[in-house]
Short mmCIF file of C-alpha atoms in Angstrom, two decimals:
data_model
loop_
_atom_site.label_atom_id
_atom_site.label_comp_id
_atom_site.label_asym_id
_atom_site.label_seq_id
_atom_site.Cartn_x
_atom_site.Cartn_y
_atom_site.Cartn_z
CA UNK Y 1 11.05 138.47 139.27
CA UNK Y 2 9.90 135.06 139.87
CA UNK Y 3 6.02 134.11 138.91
CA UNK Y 4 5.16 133.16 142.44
CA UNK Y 5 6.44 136.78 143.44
CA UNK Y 6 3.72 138.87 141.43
CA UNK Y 7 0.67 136.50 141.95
CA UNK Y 8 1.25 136.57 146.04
CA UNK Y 9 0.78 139.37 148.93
CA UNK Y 10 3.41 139.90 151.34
CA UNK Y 11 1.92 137.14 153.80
CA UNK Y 12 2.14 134.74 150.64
CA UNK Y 13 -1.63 134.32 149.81
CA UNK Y 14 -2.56 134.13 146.37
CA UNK Y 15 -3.88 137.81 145.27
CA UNK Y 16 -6.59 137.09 142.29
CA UNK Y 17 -5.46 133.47 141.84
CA UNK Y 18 -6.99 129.87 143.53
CA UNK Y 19 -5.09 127.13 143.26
CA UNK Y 20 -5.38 124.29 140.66
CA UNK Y 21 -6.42 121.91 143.27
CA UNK Y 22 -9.56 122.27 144.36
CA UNK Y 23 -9.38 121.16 148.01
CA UNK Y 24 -13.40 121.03 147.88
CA UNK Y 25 -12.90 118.70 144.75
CA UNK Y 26 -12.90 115.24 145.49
CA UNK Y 27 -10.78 113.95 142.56
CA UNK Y 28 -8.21 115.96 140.51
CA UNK Y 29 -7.21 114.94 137.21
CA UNK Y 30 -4.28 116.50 136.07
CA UNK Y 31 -4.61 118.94 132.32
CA UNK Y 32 -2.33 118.63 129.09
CA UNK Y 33 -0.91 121.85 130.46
CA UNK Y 34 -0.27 120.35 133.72
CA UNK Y 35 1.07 117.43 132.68
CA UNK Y 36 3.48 119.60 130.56
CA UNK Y 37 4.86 122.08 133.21
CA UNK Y 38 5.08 118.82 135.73
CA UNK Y 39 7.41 117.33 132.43
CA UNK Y 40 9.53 120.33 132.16
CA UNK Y 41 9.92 120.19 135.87
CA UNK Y 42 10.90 116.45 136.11
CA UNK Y 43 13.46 117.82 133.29
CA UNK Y 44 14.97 120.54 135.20
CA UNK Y 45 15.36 117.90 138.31
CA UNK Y 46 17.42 115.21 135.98
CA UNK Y 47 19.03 118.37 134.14
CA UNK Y 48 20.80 118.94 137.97
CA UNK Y 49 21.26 115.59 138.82
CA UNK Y 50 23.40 115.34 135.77
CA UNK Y 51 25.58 118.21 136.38
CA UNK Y 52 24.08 120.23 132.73
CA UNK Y 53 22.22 122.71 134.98
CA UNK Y 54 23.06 124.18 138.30
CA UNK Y 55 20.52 125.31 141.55
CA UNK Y 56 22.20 128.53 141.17
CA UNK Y 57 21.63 129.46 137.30
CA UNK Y 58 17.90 127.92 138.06
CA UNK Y 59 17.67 129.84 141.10
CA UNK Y 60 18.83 133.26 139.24
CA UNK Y 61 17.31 132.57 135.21
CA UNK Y 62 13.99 130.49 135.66
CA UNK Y 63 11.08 132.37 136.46
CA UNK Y 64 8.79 129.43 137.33
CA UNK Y 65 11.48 128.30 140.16
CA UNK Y 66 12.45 129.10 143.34
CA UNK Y 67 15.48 127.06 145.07
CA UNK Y 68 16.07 127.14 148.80
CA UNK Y 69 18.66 125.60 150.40
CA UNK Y 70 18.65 123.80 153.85
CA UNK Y 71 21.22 125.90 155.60
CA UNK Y 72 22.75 124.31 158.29
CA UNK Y 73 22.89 126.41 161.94
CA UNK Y 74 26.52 125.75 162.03
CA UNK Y 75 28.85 127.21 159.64
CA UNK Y 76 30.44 123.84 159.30
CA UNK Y 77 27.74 121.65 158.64
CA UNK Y 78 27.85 121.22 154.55
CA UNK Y 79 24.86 122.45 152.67
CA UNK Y 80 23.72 118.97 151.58
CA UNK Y 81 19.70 119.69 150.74
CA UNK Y 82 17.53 121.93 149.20
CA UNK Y 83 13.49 122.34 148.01
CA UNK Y 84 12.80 123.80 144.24
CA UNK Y 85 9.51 125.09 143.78
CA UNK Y 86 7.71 125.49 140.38
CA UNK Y 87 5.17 127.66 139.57
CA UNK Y 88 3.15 128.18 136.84
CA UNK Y 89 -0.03 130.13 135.30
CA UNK Y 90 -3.04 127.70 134.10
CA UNK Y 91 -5.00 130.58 133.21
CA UNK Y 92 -5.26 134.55 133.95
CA UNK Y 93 -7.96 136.28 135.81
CA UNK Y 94 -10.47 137.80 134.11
CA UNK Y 95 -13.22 140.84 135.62
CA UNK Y 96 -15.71 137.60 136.85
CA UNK Y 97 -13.34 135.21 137.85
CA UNK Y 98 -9.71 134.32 139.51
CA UNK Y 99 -6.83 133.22 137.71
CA UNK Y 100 -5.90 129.75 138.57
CA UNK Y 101 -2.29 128.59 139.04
CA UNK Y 102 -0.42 125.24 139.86
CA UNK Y 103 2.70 124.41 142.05
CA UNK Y 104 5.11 121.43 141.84
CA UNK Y 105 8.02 121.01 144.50
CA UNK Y 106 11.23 119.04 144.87
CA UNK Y 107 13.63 117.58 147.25
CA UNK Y 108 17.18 117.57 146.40
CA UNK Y 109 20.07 115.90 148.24
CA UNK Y 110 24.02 115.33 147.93
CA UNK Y 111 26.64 114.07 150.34
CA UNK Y 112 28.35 117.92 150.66
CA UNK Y 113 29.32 120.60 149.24
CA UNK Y 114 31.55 119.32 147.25
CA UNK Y 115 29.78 116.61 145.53
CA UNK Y 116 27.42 117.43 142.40
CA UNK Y 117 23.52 116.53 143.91
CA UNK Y 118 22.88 112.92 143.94
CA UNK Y 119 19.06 112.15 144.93
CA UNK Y 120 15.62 114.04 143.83
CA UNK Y 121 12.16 113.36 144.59
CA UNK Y 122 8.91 115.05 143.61
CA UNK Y 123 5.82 113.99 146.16
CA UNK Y 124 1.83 114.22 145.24
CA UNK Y 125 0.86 114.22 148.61
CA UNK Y 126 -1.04 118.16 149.53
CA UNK Y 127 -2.81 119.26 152.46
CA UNK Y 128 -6.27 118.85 150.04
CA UNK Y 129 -7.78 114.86 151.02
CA UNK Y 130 -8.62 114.72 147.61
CA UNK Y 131 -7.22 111.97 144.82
CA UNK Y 132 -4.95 113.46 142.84
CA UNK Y 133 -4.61 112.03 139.14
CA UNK Y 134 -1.50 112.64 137.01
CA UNK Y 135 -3.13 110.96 133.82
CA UNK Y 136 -0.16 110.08 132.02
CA UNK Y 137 0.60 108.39 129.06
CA UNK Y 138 3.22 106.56 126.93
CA UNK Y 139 3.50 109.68 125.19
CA UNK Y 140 4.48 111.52 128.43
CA UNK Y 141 7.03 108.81 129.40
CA UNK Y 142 8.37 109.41 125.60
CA UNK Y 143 8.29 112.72 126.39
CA UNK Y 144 10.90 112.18 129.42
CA UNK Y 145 13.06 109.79 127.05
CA UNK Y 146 12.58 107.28 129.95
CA UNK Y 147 13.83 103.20 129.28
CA UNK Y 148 11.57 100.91 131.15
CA UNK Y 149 13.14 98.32 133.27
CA UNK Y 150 11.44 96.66 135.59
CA UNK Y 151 8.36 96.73 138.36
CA UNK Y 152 8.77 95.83 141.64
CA UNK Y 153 6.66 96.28 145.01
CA UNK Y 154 6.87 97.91 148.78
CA UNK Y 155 7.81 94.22 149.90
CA UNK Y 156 10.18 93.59 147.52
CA UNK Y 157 12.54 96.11 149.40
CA UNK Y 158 12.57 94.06 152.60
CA UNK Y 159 14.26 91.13 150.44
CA UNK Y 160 16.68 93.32 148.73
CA UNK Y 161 18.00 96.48 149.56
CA UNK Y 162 19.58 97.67 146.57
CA UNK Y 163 16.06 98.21 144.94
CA UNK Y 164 16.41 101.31 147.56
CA UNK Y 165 18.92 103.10 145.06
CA UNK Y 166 15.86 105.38 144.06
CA UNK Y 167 16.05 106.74 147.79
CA UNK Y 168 18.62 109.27 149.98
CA UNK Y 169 16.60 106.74 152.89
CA UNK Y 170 19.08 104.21 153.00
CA UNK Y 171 17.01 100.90 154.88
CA UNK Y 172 13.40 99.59 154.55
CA UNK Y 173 12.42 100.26 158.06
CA UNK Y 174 13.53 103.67 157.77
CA UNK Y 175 11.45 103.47 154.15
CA UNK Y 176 8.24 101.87 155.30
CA UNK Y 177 8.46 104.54 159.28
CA UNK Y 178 8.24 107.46 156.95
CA UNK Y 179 3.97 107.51 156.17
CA UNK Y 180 4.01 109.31 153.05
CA UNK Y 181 6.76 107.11 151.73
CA UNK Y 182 4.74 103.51 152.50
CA UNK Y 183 1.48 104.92 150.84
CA UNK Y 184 3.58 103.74 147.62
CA UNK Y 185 2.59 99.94 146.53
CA UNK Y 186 4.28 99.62 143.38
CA UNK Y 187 7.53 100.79 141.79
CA UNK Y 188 8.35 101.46 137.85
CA UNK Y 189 12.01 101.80 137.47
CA UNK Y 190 13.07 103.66 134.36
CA UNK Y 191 16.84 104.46 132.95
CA UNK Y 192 17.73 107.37 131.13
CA UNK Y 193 20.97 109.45 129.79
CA UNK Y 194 21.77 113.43 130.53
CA UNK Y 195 24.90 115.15 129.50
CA UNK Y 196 26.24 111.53 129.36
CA UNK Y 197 25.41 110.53 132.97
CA UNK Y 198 23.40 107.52 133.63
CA UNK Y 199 20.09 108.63 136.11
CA UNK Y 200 17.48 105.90 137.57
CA UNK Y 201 13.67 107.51 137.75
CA UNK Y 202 11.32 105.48 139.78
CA UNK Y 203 7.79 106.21 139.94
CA UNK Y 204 5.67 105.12 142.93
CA UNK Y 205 2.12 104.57 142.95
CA UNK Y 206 -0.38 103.67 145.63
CA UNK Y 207 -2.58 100.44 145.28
CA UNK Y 208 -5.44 101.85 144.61
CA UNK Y 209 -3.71 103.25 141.41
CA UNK Y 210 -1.97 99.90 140.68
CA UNK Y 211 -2.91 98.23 137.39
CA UNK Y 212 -1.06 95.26 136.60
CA UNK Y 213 -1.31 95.57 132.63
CA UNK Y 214 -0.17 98.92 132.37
CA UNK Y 215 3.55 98.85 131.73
CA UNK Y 216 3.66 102.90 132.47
CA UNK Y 217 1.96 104.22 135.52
CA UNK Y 218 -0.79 106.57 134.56
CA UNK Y 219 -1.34 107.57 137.97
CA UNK Y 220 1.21 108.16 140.49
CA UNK Y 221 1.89 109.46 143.65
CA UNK Y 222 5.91 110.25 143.87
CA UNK Y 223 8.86 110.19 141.50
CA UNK Y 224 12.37 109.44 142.34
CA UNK Y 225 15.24 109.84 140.50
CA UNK Y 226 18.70 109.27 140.84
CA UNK Y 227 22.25 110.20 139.66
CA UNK Y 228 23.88 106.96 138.66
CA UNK Y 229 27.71 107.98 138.76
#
């Protein structure tokens, strides 16, 4: 049994839990633990982008996560997306208070069936109006064994389109059109290597976020990452 399924009522609602954002919080600043299980989770993505894990040994032998695929209407229409959610205990209830527990969720996309998935993407953007802060490190980015390659801005992709490889959205306009996507101001494009396959991981972060001395985003507001080959 999944985690979500014994921490949620048959409507879904949280039974002796609260989430770990606080929609009445203003600002949210992510924990070590946090950071951690959002880690492991950006490993599991590149772990099936690289062909070492599949959606269907996640789906069946993780308990934090839940994979559902986009199936088409028509039985001819390839399976070509599907949504893994994470979930994970922050900390128990106890006989004064809830137990509080936190949620990550992907996007994952290929060109069909028969193609090994291609494009991931990880958004912090809630229903809560609050800020949320991931509050990493270079010792997070270590963590990921992510190569740093170069920065580059929301305008930059007008001039050249093949800074879009981080994205199944294949043109600026349709980029820019898509208003969670054009809250990003800056990219940091990383490299790394799974089961021998070459992955891109960009991180976008909105300018209020932006720091132009930090070589590693501390806070940011999606991740995209790419298989290369």
């Amino acid at each position: 049994m999944k985690i979500i399924d014994g921490i949620v009522d048959q409507s879904g609602a949280l039974v002796n839990y609260r989430s770990f954002i606080d929609c009445d919080a203003k600002v949210k600043m992510f924990t070590v633990n946090e950071k951690d299980n959002l880690i492991n989770f950006i490993l599991v993505n590149l772990d099936v982008l690289s062909g070492s894990a599949s959606v269907e040994d996640i789906d069946r032998n993780n308990l934090n996560i839940k994979v559902d695929l986009f199936v088409p209407k028509l039985p001819t229409v390839p399976i070509t997306e599907a949504d893994m959610s994470y979930t994970f205990i922050e900390s128990r209830p106890t006989t004064t208070a809830k137990g509080i527990v936190g949620d990550f969720f992907s996007t994952i996309n290929r060109r069909d069936e028969e193609s090994l998935w291609e494009y991931s993407r990880i958004p912090f953007i809630g229903s809560c109006n609050n800020k949320i802060l991931t509050n990493f490190s270079e010792i997070d980015f270590n963590k990921l064994e992510l190569k740093f390659l170069e920065k580059f801005f929301l305008s930059d992709l007008d001039m050249d389109d093949s800074k879009l490889n981080f994205s199944p959205i294949k043109s600026y306009k349709e980029f820019i059109d898509n208003g969670s996507y054009r809250r990003n101001y800056a990219f940091y494009k990383f490299s790394t290597i799974r089961n021998s396959v070459p992955l891109t991981v960009v991180f976008g972060v909105e300018k209020v976020q932006y720091n132009e001395k930090e070589k590693y985003p501390k806070n940011w507001l999606y991740v995209y990452m790419k298989r290369d080959r």
